[in-house]
Structures are given as structure tokens and as C-alpha cells.
Amino acid sequence: MRQVVFAPRIQELFDRYRGKSFFRLEPDTVGIAGAELMDALLRSRPPNAEERPTFKPVRGRVVTRPESSALMRAVGADVRAALKKPLGGADLAGTWPATAHNYLRDLVFGREQRRFRVLVDRRLELTPKITWAAVATGAALWGRPAPEVALSTLARMVLEADTYDQRRFAMYLYRRVAGPVCFTVAALVTNALWLSSPLEDDVPTEYVLNEALRLLPPSWNILRVRSPEFTEVDARIGTGDDVLLLPLLSHRDPELWDAPDEFRPSRWAALDPDTHPGYFPFGHSNERCWGRHLVLPLAERVLDLVRRDGLIVDPAQTRARVHLDGLLEVSDVRVVRA
């Protein structure tokens, strides 16, 4: 039987707070995992500019709604074009999530200029300084590609920028939009394969993904900074308290789920992922993550390839670690042909 080994701080959340609705994590931070309280807090006000992970300000410059909408339309066009491509002969055997990530990068954004490809590299997650250096270098070494060079819709948007500062801003947003498409889908399909391998033919992929999102949600917490609306919802929240909402815990609350620690994709035959209490893999219903309708179709495509090629987790691997990173994902999973 395979085992997930969580980073100590994540395991501590399970050990100390699972089944609790409200708890204090730090002198100025409360944790929330109760379904009703999470719902009430997320309804009390929309996220502010700093709380939008993809479109938060870039070095003090606010990303406007028209700018974020244009970026979403561009990446949406790239994903739709990618989903129309035949499955082809891609070989996804290897170490996941890196192998899945590289497949998704090439599928959605193609083999475009290095200045763009480097912005979707997993290694840029190591530090913001590396990311900004890659952005600044790409913006400085400019020049429009030849007409025959294939570019994603998102990259063509960047090339419309005129000045260095505009290019740097646009390239940073390219990273903010393109990166999460690959990172999130790769994390989700790796988690799903680890939990379900070998994938059963009679279990819908949708159920497998919903259950993987429940047990190992890549976006496992939602931070909201102090706000008077929160104190009005619950007097235990002080005016100086930040709020950390934890779907990681509500997704395993024994009052909300039968056999909460077991991987049971069949449970979703009778449950609605859009309305089930405490289920927030893509945020709240009134502020769903922008990538939801991009992530799930791409994840289904990857798992279709897994089924087609008879890929499984290496039977010799029985443990995988989840590190304390931005996304919750099992790391270094060896995927082989059955």
C-alpha cells in the first residue's frame, strides 16, 4: 500500500486541528476549517488585489481587470487549441510531476522562444530573484521572431509591448499565467495517479480528479488579510487577525465525509463538487479560481494518456513525500509502463 509522507508542518495541521472549525495559529493569525464558517467568511467580501495569487500587483503595479481578462482570454485560446490536438505518441514514463509538467508546457505553449520557455521552468520556483532575473533578461534581449516561428497566443500578447518596462511587466505576467497552468495540472495528475494507480477503466476520470482534489488539493489554503467584515462574521476574529482558511482540513473533516482518509472516487457519483460543504479545491463559488476550466480538461487529457499507455506508479515505490511548497503535490513519483 502506498503512503504519503507530509512535511512536518502540514502533518501538524492534521494532528492538531482536523475536525476543528476555528483555531489560533499565530498571535495575529487564525485558522478556519469549518465548512459553514469558511463559506461565511469568503462571502463577506471579495478578495483584494494582494489576495489574487495570479494577478496580485507586480512590484507595486496593479494588474487591472482589463489586463487580467485579456491574459485569461489568451491562455484560454492556447488551452483550447492544445485540447484539439491528437494524443500522439507522447511518452509520459519517467519522474512525475516533472515529466507531466514538461509535456503540458510543450502541449499548450509549444516550442516557442527560449525567453518564454524558461519562464515556465519548474526551477524558477526556487526563489523570486531567479524568476525576476529571467524576466528582466528576456525583456532586455528583445527582437521579434520570424513570421514562421510558432508562438502561443499568450506570447504574441507579450510581443505587442513597446518599451522595456512594458515588456518586463508583460513577461512577468506571462510567467504568472503560463506557469500555474503547468504547475497545477502536473501536481493534480501526479496526486491522482499516486492515489489511484492503476487507473480502473470503469471509474470516470472526473471522479478520480474530484477525489484527488479532496485528499491532496494543490491549492490547499486561502489567505485573507485582516478586515472588519471578518469580525462581524465571527467575534472571535480580532480586528488585527489575518485569516487562513484550510480546505486541506475541511476536505478530510469526518463530519463532512464518509471514510475521510480513504480514496473513494465512486463517492462522487452521489456528490456535487460545486455544492458539497467544505469542498473548496478551486476556491469559493463566488470567486472560483480562474484556471478551473483550464486545469480539469488538461488533467483529463493527461490521464487519458496514462490509461492508453498502461502507465502505473512503479510497484517498488511505496512512499512519496509532500513538501511544504506553494502547491500540495507528491514529489518524485516514478511512473512506468505496466
PDB file of C-alpha atoms in Angstrom, residues 142-319:
ATOM      1  CA  TRP A 142      14.390  41.622 -27.458  1.00  0.00           C
ATOM      2  CA  GLY A 143      13.643  41.154 -31.114  1.00  0.00           C
ATOM      3  CA  ARG A 144      10.589  39.872 -32.899  1.00  0.00           C
ATOM      4  CA  PRO A 145      10.759  36.301 -34.199  1.00  0.00           C
ATOM      5  CA  ALA A 146      10.473  35.408 -37.860  1.00  0.00           C
ATOM      6  CA  PRO A 147       6.883  35.050 -39.094  1.00  0.00           C
ATOM      7  CA  GLU A 148       7.249  31.284 -39.460  1.00  0.00           C
ATOM      8  CA  VAL A 149       8.150  30.829 -35.754  1.00  0.00           C
ATOM      9  CA  ALA A 150       5.192  29.349 -33.877  1.00  0.00           C
ATOM     10  CA  LEU A 151       4.111  31.343 -30.840  1.00  0.00           C
ATOM     11  CA  SER A 152       1.355  30.873 -28.326  1.00  0.00           C
ATOM     12  CA  THR A 153      -1.431  33.442 -28.155  1.00  0.00           C
ATOM     13  CA  LEU A 154      -0.061  34.449 -24.758  1.00  0.00           C
ATOM     14  CA  ALA A 155       3.443  35.048 -26.142  1.00  0.00           C
ATOM     15  CA  ARG A 156       2.090  37.129 -29.020  1.00  0.00           C
ATOM     16  CA  MET A 157       0.416  39.372 -26.438  1.00  0.00           C
ATOM     17  CA  VAL A 158       3.794  39.969 -24.792  1.00  0.00           C
ATOM     18  CA  LEU A 159       5.382  40.869 -28.119  1.00  0.00           C
ATOM     19  CA  GLU A 160       2.913  43.719 -28.522  1.00  0.00           C
ATOM     20  CA  ALA A 161       4.644  45.627 -25.694  1.00  0.00           C
ATOM     21  CA  ASP A 162       6.710  48.576 -26.931  1.00  0.00           C
ATOM     22  CA  THR A 163       9.065  49.655 -24.145  1.00  0.00           C
ATOM     23  CA  TYR A 164      11.416  47.684 -21.912  1.00  0.00           C
ATOM     24  CA  ASP A 165       9.288  48.338 -18.819  1.00  0.00           C
ATOM     25  CA  GLN A 166       6.139  47.227 -20.641  1.00  0.00           C
ATOM     26  CA  ARG A 167       7.868  44.076 -21.908  1.00  0.00           C
ATOM     27  CA  ARG A 168       9.174  43.249 -18.447  1.00  0.00           C
ATOM     28  CA  PHE A 169       5.714  43.677 -16.940  1.00  0.00           C
ATOM     29  CA  ALA A 170       4.144  41.597 -19.723  1.00  0.00           C
ATOM     30  CA  MET A 171       6.730  38.820 -19.414  1.00  0.00           C
ATOM     31  CA  TYR A 172       6.243  38.641 -15.661  1.00  0.00           C
ATOM     32  CA  LEU A 173       2.519  38.211 -16.224  1.00  0.00           C
ATOM     33  CA  TYR A 174       3.280  35.531 -18.829  1.00  0.00           C
ATOM     34  CA  ARG A 175       5.042  33.648 -16.038  1.00  0.00           C
ATOM     35  CA  ARG A 176       2.154  34.267 -13.639  1.00  0.00           C
ATOM     36  CA  VAL A 177      -0.383  32.862 -16.127  1.00  0.00           C
ATOM     37  CA  ALA A 178       1.515  30.175 -18.045  1.00  0.00           C
ATOM     38  CA  GLY A 179       3.362  28.764 -15.044  1.00  0.00           C
ATOM     39  CA  PRO A 180       0.307  27.864 -12.944  1.00  0.00           C
ATOM     40  CA  VAL A 181      -1.336  26.069 -15.878  1.00  0.00           C
ATOM     41  CA  CYS A 182       1.584  23.637 -15.997  1.00  0.00           C
ATOM     42  CA  PHE A 183       2.351  23.540 -12.264  1.00  0.00           C
ATOM     43  CA  THR A 184      -1.221  22.980 -11.132  1.00  0.00           C
ATOM     44  CA  VAL A 185      -2.174  20.366 -13.708  1.00  0.00           C
ATOM     45  CA  ALA A 186       1.083  18.478 -13.181  1.00  0.00           C
ATOM     46  CA  ALA A 187       0.509  18.477  -9.417  1.00  0.00           C
ATOM     47  CA  LEU A 188      -3.094  17.332  -9.783  1.00  0.00           C
ATOM     48  CA  VAL A 189      -2.404  14.459 -12.197  1.00  0.00           C
ATOM     49  CA  THR A 190       0.567  13.293 -10.130  1.00  0.00           C
ATOM     50  CA  ASN A 191      -1.562  13.260  -6.987  1.00  0.00           C
ATOM     51  CA  ALA A 192      -4.366  11.477  -8.834  1.00  0.00           C
ATOM     52  CA  LEU A 193      -2.069   8.808 -10.237  1.00  0.00           C
ATOM     53  CA  TRP A 194      -0.381   8.237  -6.887  1.00  0.00           C
ATOM     54  CA  LEU A 195      -3.742   7.757  -5.190  1.00  0.00           C
ATOM     55  CA  SER A 196      -5.435   5.693  -7.912  1.00  0.00           C
ATOM     56  CA  SER A 197      -2.778   3.735  -9.769  1.00  0.00           C
ATOM     57  CA  PRO A 198      -3.576   1.610 -11.643  1.00  0.00           C
ATOM     58  CA  LEU A 199      -6.488   3.632 -13.012  1.00  0.00           C
ATOM     59  CA  GLU A 200      -9.607   1.491 -13.290  1.00  0.00           C
ATOM     60  CA  ASP A 201     -11.376   1.638 -16.649  1.00  0.00           C
ATOM     61  CA  ASP A 202     -14.867   1.741 -15.157  1.00  0.00           C
ATOM     62  CA  VAL A 203     -14.212   4.734 -12.873  1.00  0.00           C
ATOM     63  CA  PRO A 204     -14.825   8.078 -14.617  1.00  0.00           C
ATOM     64  CA  THR A 205     -11.783  10.327 -14.768  1.00  0.00           C
ATOM     65  CA  GLU A 206     -13.936  13.135 -13.362  1.00  0.00           C
ATOM     66  CA  TYR A 207     -14.481  11.155 -10.158  1.00  0.00           C
ATOM     67  CA  VAL A 208     -10.764  10.361  -9.874  1.00  0.00           C
ATOM     68  CA  LEU A 209      -9.856  14.040 -10.171  1.00  0.00           C
ATOM     69  CA  ASN A 210     -12.536  15.189  -7.726  1.00  0.00           C
ATOM     70  CA  GLU A 211     -11.285  12.714  -5.150  1.00  0.00           C
ATOM     71  CA  ALA A 212      -7.640  13.604  -5.716  1.00  0.00           C
ATOM     72  CA  LEU A 213      -8.575  17.274  -5.256  1.00  0.00           C
ATOM     73  CA  ARG A 214     -10.244  16.331  -1.992  1.00  0.00           C
ATOM     74  CA  LEU A 215      -7.359  14.384  -0.460  1.00  0.00           C
ATOM     75  CA  LEU A 216      -4.458  16.314  -1.988  1.00  0.00           C
ATOM     76  CA  PRO A 217      -5.703  19.729  -3.130  1.00  0.00           C
ATOM     77  CA  PRO A 218      -2.816  21.556  -4.871  1.00  0.00           C
ATOM     78  CA  SER A 219      -4.292  24.868  -3.636  1.00  0.00           C
ATOM     79  CA  TRP A 220      -4.607  23.842  -0.017  1.00  0.00           C
ATOM     80  CA  ASN A 221      -5.053  27.179   1.772  1.00  0.00           C
ATOM     81  CA  ILE A 222      -6.697  30.555   1.190  1.00  0.00           C
ATOM     82  CA  LEU A 223      -5.228  33.617   2.914  1.00  0.00           C
ATOM     83  CA  ARG A 224      -7.316  36.680   3.691  1.00  0.00           C
ATOM     84  CA  VAL A 225      -5.733  39.679   5.392  1.00  0.00           C
ATOM     85  CA  ARG A 226      -7.349  41.379   8.366  1.00  0.00           C
ATOM     86  CA  SER A 227     -10.653  43.018   7.604  1.00  0.00           C
ATOM     87  CA  PRO A 228     -13.561  44.380   9.673  1.00  0.00           C
ATOM     88  CA  GLU A 229     -16.013  42.176   7.764  1.00  0.00           C
ATOM     89  CA  PHE A 230     -14.441  39.093   9.360  1.00  0.00           C
ATOM     90  CA  THR A 231     -15.029  40.312  12.908  1.00  0.00           C
ATOM     91  CA  GLU A 232     -18.673  40.886  12.008  1.00  0.00           C
ATOM     92  CA  VAL A 233     -18.931  37.258  10.846  1.00  0.00           C
ATOM     93  CA  ASP A 234     -17.294  35.834  13.981  1.00  0.00           C
ATOM     94  CA  ALA A 235     -16.410  37.873  17.066  1.00  0.00           C
ATOM     95  CA  ARG A 236     -13.503  35.529  17.880  1.00  0.00           C
ATOM     96  CA  ILE A 237     -11.663  37.042  14.903  1.00  0.00           C
ATOM     97  CA  GLY A 238      -9.972  40.222  16.093  1.00  0.00           C
ATOM     98  CA  THR A 239      -9.598  43.362  14.023  1.00  0.00           C
ATOM     99  CA  GLY A 240      -5.859  42.632  13.738  1.00  0.00           C
ATOM    100  CA  ASP A 241      -6.221  38.975  12.748  1.00  0.00           C
ATOM    101  CA  ASP A 242      -5.351  37.585   9.351  1.00  0.00           C
ATOM    102  CA  VAL A 243      -7.413  34.542   8.367  1.00  0.00           C
ATOM    103  CA  LEU A 244      -6.009  31.320   6.900  1.00  0.00           C
ATOM    104  CA  LEU A 245      -8.779  29.123   5.512  1.00  0.00           C
ATOM    105  CA  LEU A 246      -7.747  25.499   5.138  1.00  0.00           C
ATOM    106  CA  PRO A 247      -9.521  23.314   2.563  1.00  0.00           C
ATOM    107  CA  LEU A 248      -6.772  20.813   3.359  1.00  0.00           C
ATOM    108  CA  LEU A 249      -8.596  20.153   6.641  1.00  0.00           C
ATOM    109  CA  SER A 250     -12.217  20.652   5.607  1.00  0.00           C
ATOM    110  CA  HIS A 251     -11.671  18.126   2.812  1.00  0.00           C
ATOM    111  CA  ARG A 252     -10.968  15.477   5.466  1.00  0.00           C
ATOM    112  CA  ASP A 253     -13.454  16.559   8.117  1.00  0.00           C
ATOM    113  CA  PRO A 254     -15.083  13.364   9.442  1.00  0.00           C
ATOM    114  CA  GLU A 255     -18.390  15.215   9.859  1.00  0.00           C
ATOM    115  CA  LEU A 256     -18.491  16.000   6.134  1.00  0.00           C
ATOM    116  CA  TRP A 257     -17.125  12.825   4.563  1.00  0.00           C
ATOM    117  CA  ASP A 258     -17.553   9.082   4.973  1.00  0.00           C
ATOM    118  CA  ALA A 259     -14.165   7.397   5.454  1.00  0.00           C
ATOM    119  CA  PRO A 260     -12.448  10.792   5.022  1.00  0.00           C
ATOM    120  CA  ASP A 261      -8.907   9.412   4.641  1.00  0.00           C
ATOM    121  CA  GLU A 262      -9.794   6.797   2.037  1.00  0.00           C
ATOM    122  CA  PHE A 263      -9.505   7.301  -1.711  1.00  0.00           C
ATOM    123  CA  ARG A 264     -13.039   6.555  -2.910  1.00  0.00           C
ATOM    124  CA  PRO A 265     -13.700   8.189  -6.284  1.00  0.00           C
ATOM    125  CA  SER A 266     -17.059   6.434  -6.521  1.00  0.00           C
ATOM    126  CA  ARG A 267     -18.388   8.748  -3.788  1.00  0.00           C
ATOM    127  CA  TRP A 268     -18.693  11.466  -6.445  1.00  0.00           C
ATOM    128  CA  ALA A 269     -21.468   9.599  -8.202  1.00  0.00           C
ATOM    129  CA  ALA A 270     -23.740  10.954  -5.460  1.00  0.00           C
ATOM    130  CA  LEU A 271     -21.981  14.243  -4.610  1.00  0.00           C
ATOM    131  CA  ASP A 272     -21.863  17.594  -6.381  1.00  0.00           C
ATOM    132  CA  PRO A 273     -18.356  19.143  -6.317  1.00  0.00           C
ATOM    133  CA  ASP A 274     -19.852  22.606  -6.818  1.00  0.00           C
ATOM    134  CA  THR A 275     -22.080  22.499  -3.742  1.00  0.00           C
ATOM    135  CA  HIS A 276     -20.702  19.941  -1.275  1.00  0.00           C
ATOM    136  CA  PRO A 277     -19.986  21.655   2.085  1.00  0.00           C
ATOM    137  CA  GLY A 278     -16.339  22.314   2.829  1.00  0.00           C
ATOM    138  CA  TYR A 279     -15.102  21.361  -0.645  1.00  0.00           C
ATOM    139  CA  PHE A 280     -13.023  24.262  -1.994  1.00  0.00           C
ATOM    140  CA  PRO A 281     -10.333  22.925  -4.379  1.00  0.00           C
ATOM    141  CA  PHE A 282     -10.763  25.982  -6.607  1.00  0.00           C
ATOM    142  CA  GLY A 283     -11.899  28.485  -4.014  1.00  0.00           C
ATOM    143  CA  HIS A 284     -15.386  29.668  -3.152  1.00  0.00           C
ATOM    144  CA  SER A 285     -18.336  29.531  -5.543  1.00  0.00           C
ATOM    145  CA  ASN A 286     -18.443  33.333  -5.835  1.00  0.00           C
ATOM    146  CA  GLU A 287     -14.730  33.626  -6.671  1.00  0.00           C
ATOM    147  CA  ARG A 288     -13.691  30.397  -8.396  1.00  0.00           C
ATOM    148  CA  CYS A 289     -10.065  30.110  -9.444  1.00  0.00           C
ATOM    149  CA  TRP A 290      -9.681  31.477 -12.972  1.00  0.00           C
ATOM    150  CA  GLY A 291      -7.954  28.291 -14.092  1.00  0.00           C
ATOM    151  CA  ARG A 292     -10.609  25.796 -13.107  1.00  0.00           C
ATOM    152  CA  HIS A 293     -11.945  25.331 -16.631  1.00  0.00           C
ATOM    153  CA  LEU A 294      -8.402  25.063 -17.967  1.00  0.00           C
ATOM    154  CA  VAL A 295      -6.976  22.740 -15.327  1.00  0.00           C
ATOM    155  CA  LEU A 296      -9.583  19.988 -15.363  1.00  0.00           C
ATOM    156  CA  PRO A 297      -9.738  19.363 -19.150  1.00  0.00           C
ATOM    157  CA  LEU A 298      -5.928  19.282 -19.337  1.00  0.00           C
ATOM    158  CA  ALA A 299      -5.765  16.903 -16.378  1.00  0.00           C
ATOM    159  CA  GLU A 300      -8.284  14.609 -18.055  1.00  0.00           C
ATOM    160  CA  ARG A 301      -6.159  14.578 -21.205  1.00  0.00           C
ATOM    161  CA  VAL A 302      -3.042  13.545 -19.272  1.00  0.00           C
ATOM    162  CA  LEU A 303      -4.925  10.748 -17.521  1.00  0.00           C
ATOM    163  CA  ASP A 304      -6.318   9.614 -20.877  1.00  0.00           C
ATOM    164  CA  LEU A 305      -2.710   9.148 -21.976  1.00  0.00           C
ATOM    165  CA  VAL A 306      -1.954   7.262 -18.771  1.00  0.00           C
ATOM    166  CA  ARG A 307      -4.839   4.874 -19.446  1.00  0.00           C
ATOM    167  CA  ARG A 308      -3.983   4.484 -23.124  1.00  0.00           C
ATOM    168  CA  ASP A 309      -0.362   3.586 -22.450  1.00  0.00           C
ATOM    169  CA  GLY A 310      -0.943   1.449 -19.360  1.00  0.00           C
ATOM    170  CA  LEU A 311       1.158   3.662 -17.103  1.00  0.00           C
ATOM    171  CA  ILE A 312       1.286   2.972 -13.378  1.00  0.00           C
ATOM    172  CA  VAL A 313       3.262   4.064 -10.347  1.00  0.00           C
ATOM    173  CA  ASP A 314       6.351   1.871 -10.035  1.00  0.00           C
ATOM    174  CA  PRO A 315       5.223  -1.011  -7.761  1.00  0.00           C
ATOM    175  CA  ALA A 316       8.564  -0.791  -5.938  1.00  0.00           C
ATOM    176  CA  GLN A 317       7.762   2.759  -4.778  1.00  0.00           C
ATOM    177  CA  THR A 318       5.561   2.709  -1.696  1.00  0.00           C
ATOM    178  CA  ARG A 319       6.298   6.139  -0.188  1.00  0.00           C
TER     179      ARG A 319
END
